[in-house]
């Protein structure tokens, strides 16, 4: 059972994660803005890592998995920004996070030796059913493209989460792992955006269009991750990660505040995804 302090930490982490995504969605050009957001996050992560004691990456495997996580983080951030530019926040967020859960679960069972239980099978089935209900008829035009980008984002999220898990298992310290992975992701994102813009000056102007929004989103991104780690230090992993999936509900609420309206079928589908996420992460006896 979570302590009151851990409960506050996890719910705050979930809210901040959904909120920084919502702020990115509000930017006129999310695909360029994500460069500024991650630059702020890397600086904050570097300051956090200054207090480390002992080896940041005690084994070569820890370093390798951290680098792999960084490459996958870059893919996630680029595809997330493209999904948010084209699809509503609630839809893009639910598809990307729910899809990642659906992909991580079988890999964790087959590769990482996690236990297969009736609860986890039921949870995976509900996530799949919910995502199918939300996208029974793939939206046309930009929204449909956004859903497809969210699915690609889901694969990247699954990949970097598994890479983080392997790196931590090899002894990587969380602040160093987080900072290095995003430090790897940042130049890759910049290069990808540079190829799509007319020049460095154009990219710089787009990134700096709303500097305060970028700084706040970057700080929220950092806060979300650090609060999650603090909760994990004092509480069981299953309970923490289960409650962390409330970020889907927060994203739906923030989307509604931004004027987004989802149909009844999509809302039911999002509810099934969230219920399935709870079952997948529920602590096992």
Short mmCIF file of C-alpha atoms in Angstrom, two decimals:
data_model
loop_
_atom_site.label_atom_id
_atom_site.label_comp_id
_atom_site.label_asym_id
_atom_site.label_seq_id
_atom_site.Cartn_x
_atom_site.Cartn_y
_atom_site.Cartn_z
CA UNK A 1 0.00 0.00 0.00
CA UNK A 2 1.27 3.47 -0.88
CA UNK A 3 1.97 5.95 1.88
CA UNK A 4 0.22 9.34 1.64
CA UNK A 5 3.53 10.94 0.63
CA UNK A 6 4.13 8.38 -2.14
CA UNK A 7 0.55 8.83 -3.33
CA UNK A 8 1.08 12.58 -3.72
CA UNK A 9 4.40 12.02 -5.52
CA UNK A 10 2.96 9.57 -8.05
CA UNK A 11 -0.19 11.58 -8.79
CA UNK A 12 1.92 14.73 -9.18
CA UNK A 13 4.24 12.89 -11.55
CA UNK A 14 1.30 11.67 -13.64
CA UNK A 15 -0.26 15.16 -13.78
CA UNK A 16 3.02 16.88 -14.70
CA UNK A 17 3.63 14.36 -17.49
CA UNK A 18 0.22 14.98 -19.02
CA UNK A 19 0.63 18.75 -18.48
CA UNK A 20 3.94 19.09 -20.33
CA UNK A 21 2.39 17.18 -23.23
CA UNK A 22 -0.60 19.56 -23.13
CA UNK A 23 1.72 22.59 -23.21
CA UNK A 24 3.58 21.14 -26.19
CA UNK A 25 0.23 20.68 -27.92
CA UNK A 26 -0.57 24.40 -27.40
CA UNK A 27 2.57 25.51 -29.24
CA UNK A 28 2.06 26.63 -32.84
CA UNK A 29 4.76 24.19 -34.01
CA UNK A 30 5.13 21.25 -31.57
CA UNK A 31 7.70 19.54 -33.81
CA UNK A 32 10.12 22.45 -33.40
CA UNK A 33 9.09 23.30 -29.83
CA UNK A 34 10.08 19.85 -28.55
CA UNK A 35 13.71 20.82 -29.27
CA UNK A 36 13.49 23.68 -26.75
CA UNK A 37 11.61 21.58 -24.19
CA UNK A 38 14.22 18.82 -24.20
CA UNK A 39 17.10 21.33 -24.12
CA UNK A 40 15.67 22.73 -20.87
CA UNK A 41 15.18 19.20 -19.52
CA UNK A 42 18.77 18.21 -20.32
CA UNK A 43 20.12 21.27 -18.48
CA UNK A 44 17.96 20.45 -15.44
CA UNK A 45 19.00 16.80 -15.60
CA UNK A 46 22.65 17.81 -15.70
CA UNK A 47 22.21 19.89 -12.55
CA UNK A 48 20.46 16.96 -10.88
CA UNK A 49 23.29 14.60 -11.84
CA UNK A 50 25.93 16.87 -10.25
CA UNK A 51 25.12 15.40 -6.84
CA UNK A 52 25.89 11.82 -7.87
CA UNK A 53 28.11 9.68 -5.69
CA UNK A 54 29.83 6.61 -7.11
CA UNK A 55 29.98 5.41 -10.72
CA UNK A 56 27.18 6.69 -12.91
CA UNK A 57 27.44 3.65 -15.21
CA UNK A 58 29.27 0.86 -13.36
CA UNK A 59 29.24 -1.54 -16.34
CA UNK A 60 29.59 -1.19 -20.09
CA UNK A 61 26.14 -2.77 -20.47
CA UNK A 62 24.62 0.01 -18.34
CA UNK A 63 26.18 2.62 -20.62
CA UNK A 64 25.12 0.78 -23.78
CA UNK A 65 21.48 0.45 -22.71
CA UNK A 66 21.46 4.14 -21.73
CA UNK A 67 22.63 5.08 -25.23
CA UNK A 68 19.99 2.83 -26.81
CA UNK A 69 17.36 4.52 -24.62
CA UNK A 70 18.53 7.90 -25.93
CA UNK A 71 18.09 6.90 -29.57
CA UNK A 72 14.60 5.57 -28.83
CA UNK A 73 13.77 8.72 -26.82
CA UNK A 74 14.55 10.81 -29.90
CA UNK A 75 12.14 8.69 -31.94
CA UNK A 76 9.48 9.05 -29.25
CA UNK A 77 9.82 12.82 -29.00
CA UNK A 78 9.70 13.38 -32.75
CA UNK A 79 6.68 11.11 -33.28
CA UNK A 80 4.91 12.49 -30.20
CA UNK A 81 5.25 16.04 -31.51
CA UNK A 82 3.91 14.97 -34.92
CA UNK A 83 0.98 13.16 -33.30
CA UNK A 84 0.12 16.17 -31.12
CA UNK A 85 0.27 18.51 -34.10
CA UNK A 86 -2.32 16.44 -35.98
CA UNK A 87 -4.56 14.74 -33.41
CA UNK A 88 -6.34 15.82 -30.20
CA UNK A 89 -4.28 15.56 -27.00
CA UNK A 90 -6.55 12.96 -25.36
CA UNK A 91 -6.55 10.69 -28.40
CA UNK A 92 -2.82 10.94 -29.17
CA UNK A 93 -1.80 10.52 -25.51
CA UNK A 94 -4.06 7.51 -24.87
CA UNK A 95 -2.99 5.71 -28.05
CA UNK A 96 0.73 6.28 -27.43
CA UNK A 97 0.75 5.34 -23.72
CA UNK A 98 -1.76 2.49 -24.07
CA UNK A 99 0.02 1.10 -27.12
CA UNK A 100 3.33 1.16 -25.26
CA UNK A 101 1.85 -0.82 -22.38
CA UNK A 102 0.52 -3.40 -24.84
CA UNK A 103 3.96 -3.79 -26.44
CA UNK A 104 6.00 -3.82 -23.21
CA UNK A 105 3.91 -6.51 -21.54
CA UNK A 106 4.70 -9.52 -23.81
CA UNK A 107 8.36 -8.52 -24.09
CA UNK A 108 8.63 -8.27 -20.30
CA UNK A 109 7.12 -11.75 -19.93
CA UNK A 110 9.18 -13.43 -22.67
CA UNK A 111 12.49 -11.61 -22.27
CA UNK A 112 12.66 -10.19 -18.76
CA UNK A 113 10.99 -13.09 -16.95
CA UNK A 114 8.03 -11.19 -15.52
CA UNK A 115 5.16 -13.31 -14.22
CA UNK A 116 2.20 -14.11 -16.47
CA UNK A 117 -1.04 -13.91 -14.49
CA UNK A 118 -4.78 -13.84 -15.28
CA UNK A 119 -4.81 -10.18 -14.18
CA UNK A 120 -2.08 -9.21 -16.65
CA UNK A 121 -3.75 -11.13 -19.48
CA UNK A 122 -7.08 -9.41 -18.70
CA UNK A 123 -5.31 -6.04 -18.54
CA UNK A 124 -3.63 -6.53 -21.92
CA UNK A 125 -6.96 -7.59 -23.43
CA UNK A 126 -8.70 -4.48 -22.08
CA UNK A 127 -5.97 -2.19 -23.41
CA UNK A 128 -6.24 -3.81 -26.85
CA UNK A 129 -10.04 -3.61 -26.77
CA UNK A 130 -9.97 0.01 -25.67
CA UNK A 131 -7.54 1.04 -28.40
CA UNK A 132 -9.61 -0.84 -30.99
CA UNK A 133 -12.76 0.94 -29.78
CA UNK A 134 -11.08 4.34 -29.99
CA UNK A 135 -9.88 3.70 -33.54
CA UNK A 136 -12.55 1.31 -34.85
CA UNK A 137 -12.79 3.65 -37.79
CA UNK A 138 -9.44 5.36 -38.35
CA UNK A 139 -10.06 9.12 -38.51
CA UNK A 140 -9.42 10.68 -41.89
CA UNK A 141 -7.06 13.45 -42.79
CA UNK A 142 -4.67 14.96 -40.27
CA UNK A 143 -6.24 13.28 -37.24
CA UNK A 144 -5.78 9.85 -38.84
CA UNK A 145 -2.13 10.69 -39.52
CA UNK A 146 -1.80 11.78 -35.89
CA UNK A 147 -3.12 8.42 -34.66
CA UNK A 148 -0.59 6.60 -36.86
CA UNK A 149 2.24 8.76 -35.47
CA UNK A 150 0.96 8.01 -31.95
CA UNK A 151 1.25 4.28 -32.71
CA UNK A 152 4.86 4.75 -33.84
CA UNK A 153 5.42 6.77 -30.66
CA UNK A 154 4.03 3.84 -28.65
CA UNK A 155 6.69 1.53 -30.11
CA UNK A 156 9.42 4.01 -29.17
CA UNK A 157 8.02 4.42 -25.64
CA UNK A 158 8.02 0.64 -25.19
CA UNK A 159 11.59 0.46 -26.45
CA UNK A 160 13.06 3.14 -24.21
CA UNK A 161 11.20 1.88 -21.15
CA UNK A 162 12.67 -1.60 -21.67
CA UNK A 163 16.09 -0.03 -22.25
CA UNK A 164 15.78 2.02 -19.05
CA UNK A 165 14.87 -1.15 -17.17
CA UNK A 166 17.93 -2.98 -18.49
CA UNK A 167 20.22 -0.02 -17.76
CA UNK A 168 18.94 0.27 -14.18
CA UNK A 169 19.35 -3.49 -13.77
CA UNK A 170 23.00 -3.08 -14.76
CA UNK A 171 23.48 -0.46 -12.03
CA UNK A 172 23.05 2.83 -13.90
CA UNK A 173 22.18 5.71 -11.57
CA UNK A 174 18.80 7.29 -12.50
CA UNK A 175 19.94 10.95 -12.79
CA UNK A 176 22.85 9.98 -15.06
CA UNK A 177 20.67 7.61 -17.08
CA UNK A 178 17.99 10.24 -17.62
CA UNK A 179 20.45 13.00 -18.51
CA UNK A 180 22.57 10.90 -20.87
CA UNK A 181 19.59 9.43 -22.73
CA UNK A 182 18.04 12.86 -23.35
CA UNK A 183 21.51 14.26 -24.10
CA UNK A 184 21.75 11.67 -26.88
CA UNK A 185 18.19 12.36 -28.05
CA UNK A 186 18.56 16.15 -28.26
CA UNK A 187 21.11 16.42 -31.12
CA UNK A 188 19.26 13.71 -33.05
CA UNK A 189 16.01 15.70 -32.76
CA UNK A 190 17.81 18.88 -33.82
CA UNK A 191 19.29 17.19 -36.89
CA UNK A 192 15.94 15.71 -37.90
CA UNK A 193 14.22 19.09 -37.59
CA UNK A 194 17.08 20.84 -39.40
CA UNK A 195 16.52 18.62 -42.44
CA UNK A 196 12.89 19.77 -42.60
CA UNK A 197 13.56 23.51 -42.20
CA UNK A 198 15.04 26.07 -44.56
CA UNK A 199 17.99 26.83 -42.26
CA UNK A 200 19.25 27.07 -38.71
CA UNK A 201 17.81 30.56 -38.39
CA UNK A 202 14.31 29.38 -39.25
CA UNK A 203 14.53 26.53 -36.74
CA UNK A 204 15.86 28.85 -34.02
CA UNK A 205 13.04 31.34 -34.58
CA UNK A 206 10.40 28.60 -34.38
CA UNK A 207 11.92 27.13 -31.21
CA UNK A 208 12.05 30.55 -29.54
CA UNK A 209 8.51 31.60 -30.53
CA UNK A 210 7.19 31.04 -26.98
CA UNK A 211 10.22 30.69 -24.69
CA UNK A 212 8.29 30.76 -21.41
CA UNK A 213 6.08 27.87 -22.52
CA UNK A 214 9.17 25.83 -23.46
CA UNK A 215 10.90 26.49 -20.14
CA UNK A 216 7.81 25.56 -18.12
CA UNK A 217 7.23 22.40 -20.21
CA UNK A 218 10.89 21.39 -19.78
CA UNK A 219 10.73 21.88 -16.01
CA UNK A 220 7.50 19.85 -15.84
CA UNK A 221 9.07 17.05 -17.87
CA UNK A 222 12.00 16.92 -15.43
CA UNK A 223 9.70 17.10 -12.40
CA UNK A 224 7.54 14.28 -13.70
CA UNK A 225 10.49 11.92 -13.97
CA UNK A 226 12.21 12.90 -10.72
CA UNK A 227 9.02 12.59 -8.64
CA UNK A 228 8.40 9.15 -10.14
CA UNK A 229 11.88 8.04 -9.08
CA UNK A 230 11.39 9.39 -5.55
CA UNK A 231 8.16 7.41 -5.26
CA UNK A 232 9.87 4.25 -6.51
CA UNK A 233 12.54 4.57 -3.83
CA UNK A 234 9.94 4.35 -1.04
CA UNK A 235 7.19 2.18 -2.56
CA UNK A 236 6.57 -0.96 -4.58
CA UNK A 237 7.16 -0.69 -8.32
CA UNK A 238 3.82 -2.26 -9.30
CA UNK A 239 1.70 0.07 -7.19
CA UNK A 240 3.62 3.15 -8.33
CA UNK A 241 3.47 2.37 -12.05
CA UNK A 242 -0.19 1.41 -11.81
CA UNK A 243 -1.13 4.76 -10.30
CA UNK A 244 1.19 6.58 -12.74
CA UNK A 245 -1.16 5.53 -15.54
CA UNK A 246 -3.68 8.05 -14.23
CA UNK A 247 -1.78 10.38 -16.58
CA UNK A 248 -4.17 9.13 -19.30
CA UNK A 249 -7.13 10.55 -17.34
CA UNK A 250 -5.26 13.80 -16.72
CA UNK A 251 -4.51 14.10 -20.46
CA UNK A 252 -8.19 13.62 -21.30
CA UNK A 253 -9.14 16.29 -18.77
CA UNK A 254 -6.53 18.75 -20.04
CA UNK A 255 -7.66 18.09 -23.59
CA UNK A 256 -11.24 18.93 -22.59
CA UNK A 257 -10.02 22.19 -21.01
CA UNK A 258 -8.39 23.05 -24.33
CA UNK A 259 -11.73 22.62 -26.06
CA UNK A 260 -11.25 19.07 -27.37
CA UNK A 261 -14.34 16.90 -27.62
CA UNK A 262 -14.14 13.12 -27.89
CA UNK A 263 -17.08 10.95 -28.90
CA UNK A 264 -18.71 8.44 -26.55
CA UNK A 265 -16.96 5.51 -28.22
CA UNK A 266 -13.53 7.11 -27.82
CA UNK A 267 -14.20 7.99 -24.18
CA UNK A 268 -15.29 4.40 -23.44
CA UNK A 269 -12.18 3.16 -25.24
CA UNK A 270 -9.95 5.47 -23.19
CA UNK A 271 -11.60 4.18 -19.99
CA UNK A 272 -10.89 0.58 -21.04
CA UNK A 273 -7.26 1.47 -21.78
CA UNK A 274 -6.87 3.02 -18.33
CA UNK A 275 -8.53 0.06 -16.58
CA UNK A 276 -6.31 -2.34 -18.50
CA UNK A 277 -3.24 -0.30 -17.53
CA UNK A 278 -4.21 -0.63 -13.86
CA UNK A 279 -4.58 -4.41 -14.18
CA UNK A 280 -1.25 -4.74 -16.02
CA UNK A 281 0.58 -2.83 -13.30
CA UNK A 282 -1.28 -4.09 -10.24
CA UNK A 283 1.10 -5.44 -7.57
CA UNK A 284 1.36 -9.23 -7.62
CA UNK A 285 1.34 -11.24 -4.34
#
